[in-house]
Structure formats: C-alpha cells, structure tokens
Amino acid sequence: MQIAHTIAELRHLLRHSLHPAFVPTMGNLHDGHMALVRQASALGDVTVASIFVNRLQFLPHEDFDTYPRTWESDCAKLAAAGCDVLFAPNEKELYPEPQLYKVHPPAELGDILEGHFRPGFFVGVSTVVMKLFACVFSEAQGRRAAVFGKKDYQQLMVIRHMVQQFALPIEIVAGETQRAPDGLALSSRNGYLSDTERAEAVQLSLALKAMAAALKTGDKDIAAIETQATAMLSRRGWTPDYLTVRRRSDLQAPVGEEPLVVLGAARLGNTRLIDNIEV
Ligand code: PAF
C-alpha cells in the first residue's frame, strides 16, 4: 500500500488509474470499514482509502479532539483488506485556508434527523467529500466509484443526492452495515462504551427490529410504533434523539405503500449511537 500525505502525491500515484474506487474514512477503522474496502476492490483498478478527521463536521462540544487516531493499526488493516493507496492529508493540506465555499444540502434532507440534532453536520460532510472526490478522481478517465456504508444511511443519501445534483461522474455504491454477533452495528464510537454500556448497546438495534417487525405485521400506527420504541429505550436509561419510520426514497414521513427504513439515534451514557434497518 502506498501512502500520500499531499494532494500532489495522491494525484501522482493515481496518474495511471482509469477506474479508481474510493472509501473515505475518518480512521479508527473496524471490520465495517474493511468490508467497504473489500467491496471497493471489486469495483476499480486501484482501491483508494482516505483517513481524515474532518473538523468541519464536528460541533464545538463534540469529540473532534478526542476522536481516536489509530494510525498504525489503521494502515495495517487497510493494507490487509487490499487498499492500494491511502490518502492521509493533514488539515493544512486539505484546508490550507478557511474553507469559504461549502456544499449545503437542501434543508429537507440535510436538516432533518442527524442534521437536526447535529446542525451543520451534513455541510461539513458534503464539503469534505466533494473536496476528497476532487483530489481522488481528478486524474481518472473512466468509471469512478465511491463506497459509503448504509450504517450512516442519511449520509449515504446526502452524498448520492450531491453527486446527482452536481452531475459528478461518480457511482455511489452502498455497503451493508456490519454487525457484532449480538447485533450491534459496528461503529468507531463503540470504543467509547464501558463494558456495561457495551452489553446494553444492542438494545438500539433491538428497538429498531421491533419497529420493523411491527410494520411487517401490517401495523399502520407509525406514531405509536415510534413512541413505544422511544419509551422502551428511555426506560432502560437511554436518551433517544429519534426513533422514526421514514420512506427510503427521501427520508420523509411515509404517506402510502412505499419502501421504508427505520432509523434511530440515542445516547447511552456519553456515547451517541445511530443505527437503521431497511424494512
Ligand atoms: O463517514 C465518515 O467516516 C465521514 O463522515 C466521512 C464520509 C469520511 C467524511 O468525513
């Protein structure tokens, strides 16, 4: 695996790649990321990953400073998963001056759910992803692919929408959520959980499964399904931000017979977990 710390080095390494396939990450990698890298390996001639902890997508009180930086083990994992080129710019390289041009997703997609509880989050994500795409794909001639996990369901939708709206010649490929044996969705932030919290954490996915099961049995009272799941987690000591049923197409409230997804975000102690299940 070759490593580029600057945009110039990255472009040099990718100068002969016709079909790069890209997985952006913030490091602290786990098996979920590795699955995305393996998926990318089957899509392009060169598999590229990035590690960049993007300050723009953190609120001031969030964990930017303490976000785990695990460089050595990340490199070993990426190399083992088949990554050919790792792009690891520092802040001065990616943001040599304050980022004044930003990508603002439309409010109806970017300011709901995660965007409601983390204002500006999707501006930060979209802006850095646009910039990473410009770095990674600028030399490519043919098909370009980028893989994003369904674990961050809304992020995947925002990026798909951005690519379509800006006519970027990049195929956005969805990677399935990877889960621990008990069902907890793999996430970099799971590492913040104490042993007791880790044992409890699976309850978020169980709550979402119960919501999905109710929908599958034909229960149409969505408000009751949401309230019941929220109350269940609250009783167990969680602080839920949302447990909600949305249509998959645009994450708005369902109105008829449409493919659905249930999404949840809740705090357990100091750790905020998110998960979702397509129904
Ligand atoms: O999902 C993530 O790890 C980040 O939001 C991303 C896509 C790498 C942008 O910083």
Coordinates of C-alpha atoms and ligand atoms in Angstrom, one line a residue:
M1 CA 0.0 0.0 0.0
Q2 CA 1.3 3.4 -0.9
I3 CA 0.6 6.4 1.2
A4 CA 0.1 10.0 0.0
H5 CA 0.0 12.9 2.5
T6 CA -0.4 15.6 -0.1
I7 CA -2.8 16.1 -3.0
A8 CA 0.1 16.3 -5.4
E9 CA 1.5 12.9 -4.2
L10 CA -2.0 11.4 -4.4
R11 CA -2.5 12.6 -8.0
H12 CA 0.9 11.3 -8.9
L13 CA 0.2 7.8 -7.5
L14 CA -3.2 7.7 -9.3
R15 CA -2.0 9.1 -12.7
H16 CA -2.4 5.7 -14.4
S17 CA -5.6 4.7 -12.7
L18 CA -8.6 4.6 -15.1
H19 CA -11.2 3.4 -12.6
P20 CA -10.3 4.3 -9.0
A21 CA -12.7 3.0 -6.3
F22 CA -12.6 5.1 -3.1
V23 CA -13.6 4.6 0.5
P24 CA -13.4 7.8 2.6
T25 CA -13.0 7.3 6.4
M26 CA -12.0 9.2 9.5
G27 CA -9.8 6.4 10.7
N28 CA -10.2 4.3 13.9
L29 CA -11.1 1.5 11.4
H30 CA -13.1 -1.6 12.2
D31 CA -14.4 -4.5 10.3
G32 CA -17.2 -2.4 8.8
H33 CA -14.7 -0.2 7.1
M34 CA -12.8 -3.3 5.9
A35 CA -15.9 -4.6 4.3
L36 CA -16.2 -1.3 2.4
V37 CA -12.6 -1.6 1.2
R38 CA -13.1 -5.1 0.1
Q39 CA -16.2 -4.1 -1.8
A40 CA -14.3 -1.2 -3.4
S41 CA -11.5 -3.6 -4.5
A42 CA -14.0 -5.4 -6.8
L43 CA -15.1 -2.1 -8.4
G44 CA -12.0 -0.4 -9.7
D45 CA -8.4 -0.9 -10.9
V46 CA -7.0 0.9 -7.8
T47 CA -8.5 0.9 -4.4
V48 CA -8.1 4.2 -2.6
A49 CA -9.0 5.0 1.1
S50 CA -8.6 8.2 2.9
I51 CA -8.2 8.9 6.6
F52 CA -9.0 12.5 7.6
V53 CA -10.8 13.6 10.8
N54 CA -12.8 16.4 9.4
R55 CA -13.2 19.3 11.9
L56 CA -16.0 20.8 9.7
Q57 CA -18.4 18.0 10.6
F58 CA -18.0 18.3 14.4
L59 CA -20.0 20.7 16.6
P60 CA -17.9 22.6 19.1
H61 CA -18.9 20.3 22.0
E62 CA -18.4 17.1 20.1
D63 CA -15.4 14.7 20.1
F64 CA -13.1 16.2 17.4
D65 CA -10.1 16.5 19.8
T66 CA -10.6 13.1 21.4
Y67 CA -11.7 11.2 18.2
P68 CA -9.3 8.2 18.3
R69 CA -6.3 8.5 16.0
T70 CA -5.1 4.9 15.4
W71 CA -2.7 5.4 12.5
E72 CA -0.5 2.2 12.8
S73 CA -3.4 -0.2 13.2
D74 CA -5.4 1.6 10.5
C75 CA -2.6 1.2 8.0
A76 CA -2.1 -2.5 8.8
K77 CA -5.9 -3.1 8.4
L78 CA -6.2 -1.2 5.2
A79 CA -3.2 -3.0 3.6
A80 CA -4.6 -6.4 4.7
A81 CA -8.0 -5.5 3.2
G82 CA -6.5 -4.8 -0.2
C83 CA -6.2 -1.0 -0.2
D84 CA -3.6 0.2 -2.8
V85 CA -3.4 3.9 -2.0
L86 CA -4.1 5.6 1.3
F87 CA -4.6 9.4 1.2
A88 CA -4.0 10.9 4.7
P89 CA -3.7 14.6 4.4
N90 CA -3.3 16.9 7.4
E91 CA -5.6 19.8 8.0
K92 CA -3.1 22.3 6.5
E93 CA -3.0 20.3 3.3
L94 CA -6.8 19.9 2.9
Y95 CA -7.8 23.3 4.4
P96 CA -4.7 25.5 3.8
E97 CA -7.0 28.4 4.3
P98 CA -10.5 28.6 5.9
Q99 CA -13.0 26.7 3.7
L100 CA -15.2 29.5 2.5
Y101 CA -17.0 27.6 -0.3
K102 CA -19.2 24.9 1.2
V103 CA -21.7 22.4 0.0
H104 CA -25.1 23.0 1.6
P105 CA -27.5 20.1 1.2
P106 CA -31.2 21.1 0.9
A107 CA -32.8 21.6 4.3
E108 CA -35.4 18.9 3.7
L109 CA -32.7 16.3 3.5
G110 CA -29.7 17.9 5.4
D111 CA -31.5 19.5 8.4
I112 CA -33.7 16.5 9.4
L113 CA -32.7 13.6 11.7
E114 CA -28.9 13.8 12.1
G115 CA -28.9 17.3 10.6
H116 CA -31.4 18.4 13.2
F117 CA -29.5 17.1 16.2
R118 CA -26.1 18.0 14.7
P119 CA -26.6 21.3 12.9
G120 CA -24.1 21.8 10.1
F121 CA -23.1 18.2 10.1
F122 CA -24.0 17.5 6.5
V123 CA -22.5 20.7 5.3
G124 CA -19.2 19.5 6.8
V125 CA -19.6 16.0 5.4
S126 CA -20.7 17.2 1.9
T127 CA -17.9 19.7 1.7
V128 CA -15.1 17.4 2.7
V129 CA -16.4 14.6 0.5
M130 CA -16.7 17.0 -2.5
K131 CA -13.1 18.0 -1.8
L132 CA -11.8 14.4 -1.4
F133 CA -13.6 13.5 -4.7
A134 CA -11.7 16.3 -6.4
C135 CA -8.4 15.0 -5.0
V136 CA -9.0 11.3 -5.7
F137 CA -10.8 11.4 -9.1
S138 CA -9.3 14.3 -10.9
E139 CA -6.9 12.1 -13.0
A140 CA -9.4 9.3 -13.7
Q141 CA -10.6 8.7 -17.2
G142 CA -13.2 6.1 -16.8
R143 CA -15.7 4.8 -14.3
R144 CA -15.2 6.2 -10.8
A145 CA -16.8 4.6 -7.7
A146 CA -17.0 5.6 -4.1
V147 CA -18.4 3.3 -1.4
F148 CA -20.4 4.5 1.6
G149 CA -21.8 2.4 4.4
K150 CA -25.6 2.1 5.0
K151 CA -24.8 2.4 8.7
D152 CA -24.8 6.2 8.0
Y153 CA -28.0 6.0 6.0
Q154 CA -28.7 9.7 5.8
Q155 CA -25.1 10.5 4.9
L156 CA -25.3 8.0 2.0
M157 CA -28.4 9.7 0.7
V158 CA -27.0 13.2 1.0
I159 CA -23.9 12.1 -0.9
R160 CA -26.0 10.4 -3.6
H161 CA -28.1 13.5 -4.0
M162 CA -25.0 15.7 -4.1
V163 CA -23.4 13.6 -6.9
Q164 CA -26.6 13.7 -8.9
Q165 CA -27.2 17.4 -8.4
F166 CA -23.6 18.4 -9.4
A167 CA -23.5 15.8 -12.2
L168 CA -20.4 14.3 -10.8
P169 CA -19.3 11.2 -12.8
I170 CA -19.0 9.0 -9.8
E171 CA -21.0 5.9 -8.9
I172 CA -22.0 5.9 -5.3
V173 CA -22.1 2.3 -4.0
A174 CA -23.8 1.3 -0.7
G175 CA -22.1 -1.1 1.7
E176 CA -24.2 -3.2 4.1
T177 CA -23.9 -2.5 7.8
Q178 CA -21.6 -4.9 9.6
R179 CA -22.8 -6.1 13.0
A180 CA -21.2 -7.7 16.1
P181 CA -22.5 -11.2 16.9
D182 CA -25.1 -9.7 19.2
G183 CA -26.4 -7.4 16.5
L184 CA -24.7 -4.1 17.5
A185 CA -23.8 -2.1 14.3
L186 CA -20.1 -1.7 14.1
S187 CA -19.0 1.9 14.7
S188 CA -15.9 3.8 15.6
R189 CA -17.7 5.2 18.6
N190 CA -18.5 1.8 20.1
G191 CA -15.0 2.0 21.5
Y192 CA -16.3 4.7 23.9
L193 CA -18.7 2.3 25.6
S194 CA -17.9 0.8 29.0
D195 CA -18.4 -3.0 29.4
T196 CA -21.8 -2.4 30.9
E197 CA -22.8 0.0 28.2
R198 CA -21.5 -2.3 25.5
A199 CA -23.8 -5.1 26.8
E200 CA -26.7 -2.7 26.7
A201 CA -25.8 -1.1 23.3
V202 CA -27.6 -3.9 21.3
Q203 CA -30.9 -2.6 22.6
L204 CA -30.9 0.2 19.9
S205 CA -30.9 -2.4 17.1
L206 CA -33.4 -4.5 19.0
A207 CA -35.7 -1.4 19.3
L208 CA -35.4 -0.8 15.5
K209 CA -36.0 -4.5 14.8
A210 CA -39.2 -4.4 16.9
M211 CA -40.3 -1.3 14.9
A212 CA -39.6 -3.1 11.6
A213 CA -41.4 -6.2 12.8
A214 CA -44.5 -4.2 13.8
L215 CA -44.5 -2.6 10.3
K216 CA -44.2 -6.0 8.7
T217 CA -47.2 -7.3 10.5
G218 CA -49.2 -4.5 8.9
D219 CA -49.3 -2.2 11.9
K220 CA -50.1 1.3 10.4
D221 CA -49.9 3.3 13.6
I222 CA -46.5 4.8 13.0
A223 CA -46.7 7.3 15.8
A224 CA -47.4 4.5 18.3
I225 CA -44.6 2.4 16.9
E226 CA -42.2 5.3 17.3
T227 CA -43.4 6.2 20.8
Q228 CA -43.2 2.6 22.0
A229 CA -39.6 2.1 20.9
T230 CA -38.6 5.5 22.3
A231 CA -40.2 4.7 25.6
M232 CA -38.6 1.3 25.8
L233 CA -35.1 2.8 25.4
S234 CA -35.8 5.7 27.8
R235 CA -36.9 3.2 30.4
R236 CA -33.6 1.4 30.1
G237 CA -31.7 4.7 30.7
W238 CA -31.0 5.8 27.2
T239 CA -31.6 9.4 25.9
P240 CA -33.2 8.9 22.5
D241 CA -32.9 11.7 19.9
Y242 CA -35.2 9.9 17.4
L243 CA -36.6 6.5 16.6
T244 CA -38.5 7.0 13.4
V245 CA -40.1 5.4 10.4
R246 CA -39.3 7.1 7.1
R247 CA -39.6 6.3 3.4
R248 CA -36.4 5.2 1.9
S249 CA -36.6 7.5 -1.1
D250 CA -36.2 10.8 0.7
L251 CA -36.3 10.1 4.4
Q252 CA -39.6 11.9 4.8
A253 CA -42.6 10.6 6.7
P254 CA -44.4 7.8 4.8
V255 CA -47.7 8.5 3.2
G256 CA -48.6 5.3 1.4
E257 CA -47.2 1.9 0.4
E258 CA -43.5 2.8 0.0
P259 CA -40.2 1.0 0.9
L260 CA -39.4 2.1 4.4
V261 CA -36.5 2.4 6.7
V262 CA -36.5 2.7 10.5
L263 CA -33.7 5.0 11.8
G264 CA -32.6 5.6 15.4
A265 CA -30.1 7.8 17.3
A266 CA -29.8 7.6 21.0
R267 CA -27.3 8.4 23.7
L268 CA -26.1 5.8 26.1
G269 CA -24.0 7.5 28.8
N270 CA -21.8 9.9 26.9
T271 CA -21.9 7.9 23.7
R272 CA -24.3 8.7 20.9
L273 CA -25.1 5.7 18.7
I274 CA -27.0 5.5 15.4
D275 CA -28.4 2.6 13.5
N276 CA -31.1 1.8 10.9
I277 CA -32.9 -1.1 9.3
E278 CA -34.5 -1.2 5.9
V279 CA -37.9 -2.8 6.2
Ligands
PAF1 O1 -18.5 8.5 7.5 C1 -17.4 9.1 7.8 O2 -16.5 8.5 8.3 C2 -17.3 10.6 7.4 O3 -18.5 11.2 7.6 C3 -16.7 10.8 6.0 C4 -17.6 10.3 4.9 C5 -15.3 10.1 5.9 C6 -16.5 12.3 5.8 O4 -15.6 12.8 6.7

